[in-house]
Amino acid sequence: MKCGQCGNVGLEPGFIEDAGEHSRGYARWVEGALQRGPLGGARRMGRAKWQVDAHRCPACGHLELFARQQV
Ligand SMILES: [Zn+2]
């Protein structure tokens, strides 16, 4: 895999951590534009959610994000 910023080959696999309370430990991509509920939280009921894979370029630090797998 090639870096979209500097063209370096050999990106390191990883993911974006979600360290919030009651979180599963990883961030997800949610289908549809952000809408907030009455308490200010994001509405996500019934939406498709995808695992976010983040590949890091060791040369410039750029992150390439992919949502390939529905969770
Ligand atoms: Zn790079």
Coordinates of N, CA, C and O and ligand atoms in Angstrom, one line a residue:
M1 N 0.8 -1.2 0.0 CA 0.0 0.0 0.0 C 0.9 1.3 0.0 O 1.9 1.3 0.6
K2 N 0.4 2.3 -0.8 CA 1.2 3.5 -1.0 C 0.6 4.7 -0.3 O -0.6 4.8 -0.2
C3 N 1.4 5.5 0.3 CA 1.0 6.7 1.0 C 0.4 7.7 0.0 O 1.0 8.0 -1.0
G4 N -0.8 8.3 0.2 CA -1.5 9.2 -0.6 C -0.8 10.6 -0.6 O -1.1 11.4 -1.4
Q5 N 0.1 10.8 0.4 CA 0.7 12.2 0.5 C 2.1 12.2 0.0 O 2.4 13.1 -0.8
C6 N 2.9 11.2 0.4 CA 4.4 11.3 0.0 C 4.8 10.1 -1.0 O 5.9 10.1 -1.5
G7 N 3.9 9.2 -1.2 CA 4.2 8.1 -2.1 C 5.0 6.9 -1.5 O 5.3 6.0 -2.2
N8 N 5.3 7.0 -0.2 CA 6.1 6.0 0.4 C 5.3 4.7 0.4 O 4.1 4.6 0.6
V9 N 6.0 3.6 0.2 CA 5.4 2.2 0.2 C 5.7 1.5 1.5 O 6.8 1.7 2.0
G10 N 4.7 0.8 2.1 CA 4.9 0.1 3.3 C 4.3 0.8 4.5 O 4.9 1.1 5.5
L11 N 2.9 1.0 4.4 CA 2.2 1.6 5.5 C 2.0 0.6 6.6 O 1.8 -0.6 6.4
E12 N 2.0 1.1 7.8 CA 1.8 0.2 9.0 C 0.3 0.1 9.3 O -0.4 1.1 9.4
P13 N -0.3 -1.1 9.5 CA -1.7 -1.3 9.8 C -1.9 -0.8 11.2 O -1.1 -0.9 12.1
G14 N -3.1 -0.3 11.5 CA -3.6 0.1 12.8 C -5.0 0.5 12.8 O -5.7 0.2 11.8
F15 N -5.5 1.1 13.9 CA -6.9 1.5 14.0 C -7.0 2.7 14.9 O -6.0 3.0 15.6
I16 N -8.1 3.4 14.8 CA -8.3 4.6 15.6 C -9.0 4.2 16.9 O -10.1 3.6 16.9
E17 N -8.3 4.4 18.1 CA -8.9 4.0 19.3 C -10.0 4.9 19.8 O -9.9 6.1 19.6
D18 N -11.0 4.3 20.4 CA -12.0 5.1 21.1 C -11.9 4.7 22.5 O -12.3 3.6 23.0
A19 N -11.3 5.6 23.3 CA -11.1 5.4 24.8 C -12.2 5.9 25.7 O -12.1 6.0 26.9
G20 N -13.4 6.2 25.1 CA -14.5 6.8 25.9 C -15.1 5.7 26.8 O -14.9 4.5 26.5
E21 N -15.8 6.2 27.8 CA -16.4 5.2 28.7 C -17.4 4.4 28.0 O -18.2 4.9 27.1
H22 N -17.6 3.1 28.3 CA -18.5 2.2 27.7 C -18.2 2.0 26.2 O -19.1 1.4 25.5
S23 N -17.1 2.4 25.7 CA -16.8 2.3 24.2 C -16.3 0.8 24.0 O -15.8 0.2 24.9
R24 N -16.3 0.4 22.8 CA -15.8 -0.9 22.4 C -14.3 -0.9 22.2 O -13.6 -1.9 21.9
G25 N -13.7 0.4 22.2 CA -12.3 0.5 22.1 C -11.8 0.9 20.7 O -10.6 1.1 20.5
Y26 N -12.7 0.9 19.8 CA -12.3 1.3 18.4 C -13.4 2.2 17.8 O -14.6 2.1 18.2
A27 N -13.0 3.1 16.9 CA -13.9 4.0 16.3 C -14.6 3.3 15.1 O -14.0 2.5 14.5
R28 N -15.8 3.7 14.8 CA -16.5 3.2 13.7 C -17.0 4.3 12.7 O -17.2 5.4 13.2
W29 N -17.1 4.0 11.5 CA -17.7 4.9 10.5 C -19.2 4.6 10.4 O -19.6 3.5 10.3
V30 N -20.0 5.7 10.6 CA -21.5 5.5 10.6 C -22.0 6.1 9.3 O -21.7 7.3 8.9
E31 N -22.9 5.3 8.6 CA -23.5 5.8 7.4 C -24.4 7.0 7.6 O -25.2 7.0 8.5
G32 N -24.4 7.9 6.7 CA -25.3 9.1 6.8 C -24.7 10.3 7.6 O -23.8 10.1 8.4
A33 N -25.1 11.5 7.2 CA -24.5 12.7 7.8 C -24.9 12.7 9.3 O -25.9 12.2 9.7
L34 N -24.1 13.4 10.1 CA -24.2 13.5 11.5 C -25.5 14.2 11.9 O -25.8 15.3 11.4
Q35 N -26.4 13.6 12.7 CA -27.5 14.3 13.3 C -27.5 14.1 14.8 O -27.2 13.0 15.3
R36 N -27.8 15.2 15.5 CA -27.7 15.1 17.0 C -29.1 14.9 17.6 O -30.1 15.5 17.1
G37 N -29.2 14.1 18.6 CA -30.5 13.9 19.3 C -30.7 15.0 20.3 O -29.9 16.0 20.4
P38 N -31.8 14.9 21.1 CA -32.2 16.0 22.1 C -31.1 16.3 23.1 O -31.0 17.4 23.6
L39 N -30.3 15.2 23.5 CA -29.3 15.4 24.5 C -27.9 15.8 23.9 O -26.9 15.9 24.6
G40 N -27.9 16.0 22.6 CA -26.7 16.4 21.9 C -25.8 15.3 21.4 O -24.9 15.5 20.7
G41 N -26.2 14.0 21.7 CA -25.4 12.9 21.2 C -25.8 12.5 19.8 O -26.8 12.9 19.3
A42 N -24.9 11.8 19.1 CA -25.1 11.5 17.7 C -26.2 10.4 17.6 O -26.3 9.5 18.4
R43 N -27.1 10.6 16.6 CA -28.1 9.6 16.3 C -27.5 8.5 15.4 O -27.0 8.9 14.4
R44 N -27.6 7.3 15.9 CA -26.9 6.2 15.1 C -27.8 4.9 15.0 O -27.3 4.0 14.5
M45 N -29.0 5.0 15.6 CA -29.8 3.8 15.6 C -30.2 3.4 14.2 O -30.6 4.3 13.4
G46 N -30.1 2.2 13.8 CA -30.5 1.7 12.5 C -29.5 2.0 11.4 O -29.8 1.7 10.3
R47 N -28.4 2.7 11.7 CA -27.5 3.0 10.7 C -26.4 1.9 10.5 O -26.1 1.2 11.5
A48 N -25.9 1.8 9.3 CA -24.8 0.8 9.1 C -23.6 1.4 9.7 O -23.3 2.6 9.7
K49 N -22.8 0.5 10.4 CA -21.5 0.9 11.0 C -20.4 0.0 10.5 O -20.5 -1.2 10.3
W50 N -19.3 0.7 10.2 CA -18.2 0.0 9.6 C -16.9 0.2 10.5 O -16.7 1.3 11.1
Q51 N -16.1 -0.8 10.6 CA -14.8 -0.8 11.3 C -13.9 0.1 10.5 O -13.8 0.0 9.3
V52 N -13.2 1.0 11.2 CA -12.2 1.9 10.5 C -10.8 1.4 10.7 O -10.3 1.2 11.8
D53 N -10.2 1.0 9.6 CA -8.8 0.6 9.6 C -7.9 1.8 9.2 O -8.2 2.5 8.2
A54 N -6.9 2.1 10.0 CA -6.0 3.3 9.8 C -4.6 2.8 9.5 O -4.0 2.2 10.4
H55 N -4.1 3.1 8.3 CA -2.8 2.7 7.9 C -1.9 3.9 8.0 O -2.2 5.0 7.4
R56 N -0.8 3.8 8.8 CA 0.1 5.0 9.0 C 1.3 4.9 8.2 O 2.0 3.9 8.1
C57 N 1.7 6.1 7.6 CA 2.9 6.2 6.8 C 4.0 6.5 7.8 O 4.0 7.5 8.4
P58 N 5.1 5.6 7.9 CA 6.2 5.9 8.8 C 7.1 7.0 8.3 O 7.8 7.6 9.1
A59 N 7.0 7.4 7.1 CA 7.8 8.5 6.5 C 7.2 9.9 6.9 O 8.0 10.8 7.3
C60 N 5.9 10.1 6.7 CA 5.4 11.4 6.9 C 4.3 11.5 7.9 O 3.8 12.5 8.3
G61 N 3.8 10.3 8.4 CA 2.8 10.3 9.5 C 1.4 10.3 9.0 O 0.4 10.3 9.8
H62 N 1.2 10.4 7.6 CA -0.2 10.5 7.1 C -0.9 9.2 7.4 O -0.4 8.1 7.4
L63 N -2.2 9.3 7.7 CA -3.1 8.2 7.9 C -4.0 8.0 6.7 O -4.7 8.9 6.3
E64 N -4.0 6.7 6.2 CA -5.0 6.3 5.2 C -6.1 5.6 5.9 O -5.8 4.5 6.6
L65 N -7.3 6.0 5.8 CA -8.4 5.4 6.5 C -9.3 4.6 5.6 O -9.6 5.0 4.5
F66 N -9.7 3.4 6.0 CA -10.5 2.5 5.2 C -11.6 1.9 6.1 O -11.4 1.6 7.2
A67 N -12.8 1.9 5.5 CA -14.0 1.3 6.1 C -14.4 0.2 5.2 O -15.2 0.3 4.3
R68 N -13.8 -1.0 5.4 CA -14.0 -2.1 4.5 C -14.9 -3.2 5.0 O -15.4 -4.0 4.3
Q69 N -15.1 -3.2 6.4 CA -15.8 -4.3 7.0 C -16.9 -3.8 7.9 O -16.7 -3.0 8.8
Q70 N -18.2 -4.2 7.6 CA -19.3 -3.8 8.4 C -19.3 -4.5 9.8 O -18.9 -5.7 9.8
V71 N -19.6 -3.8 10.9 CA -19.6 -4.4 12.2 C -20.9 -4.2 12.9 O -21.7 -3.4 12.5
Ligands
ZN1 ZN 3.7 9.4 3.6

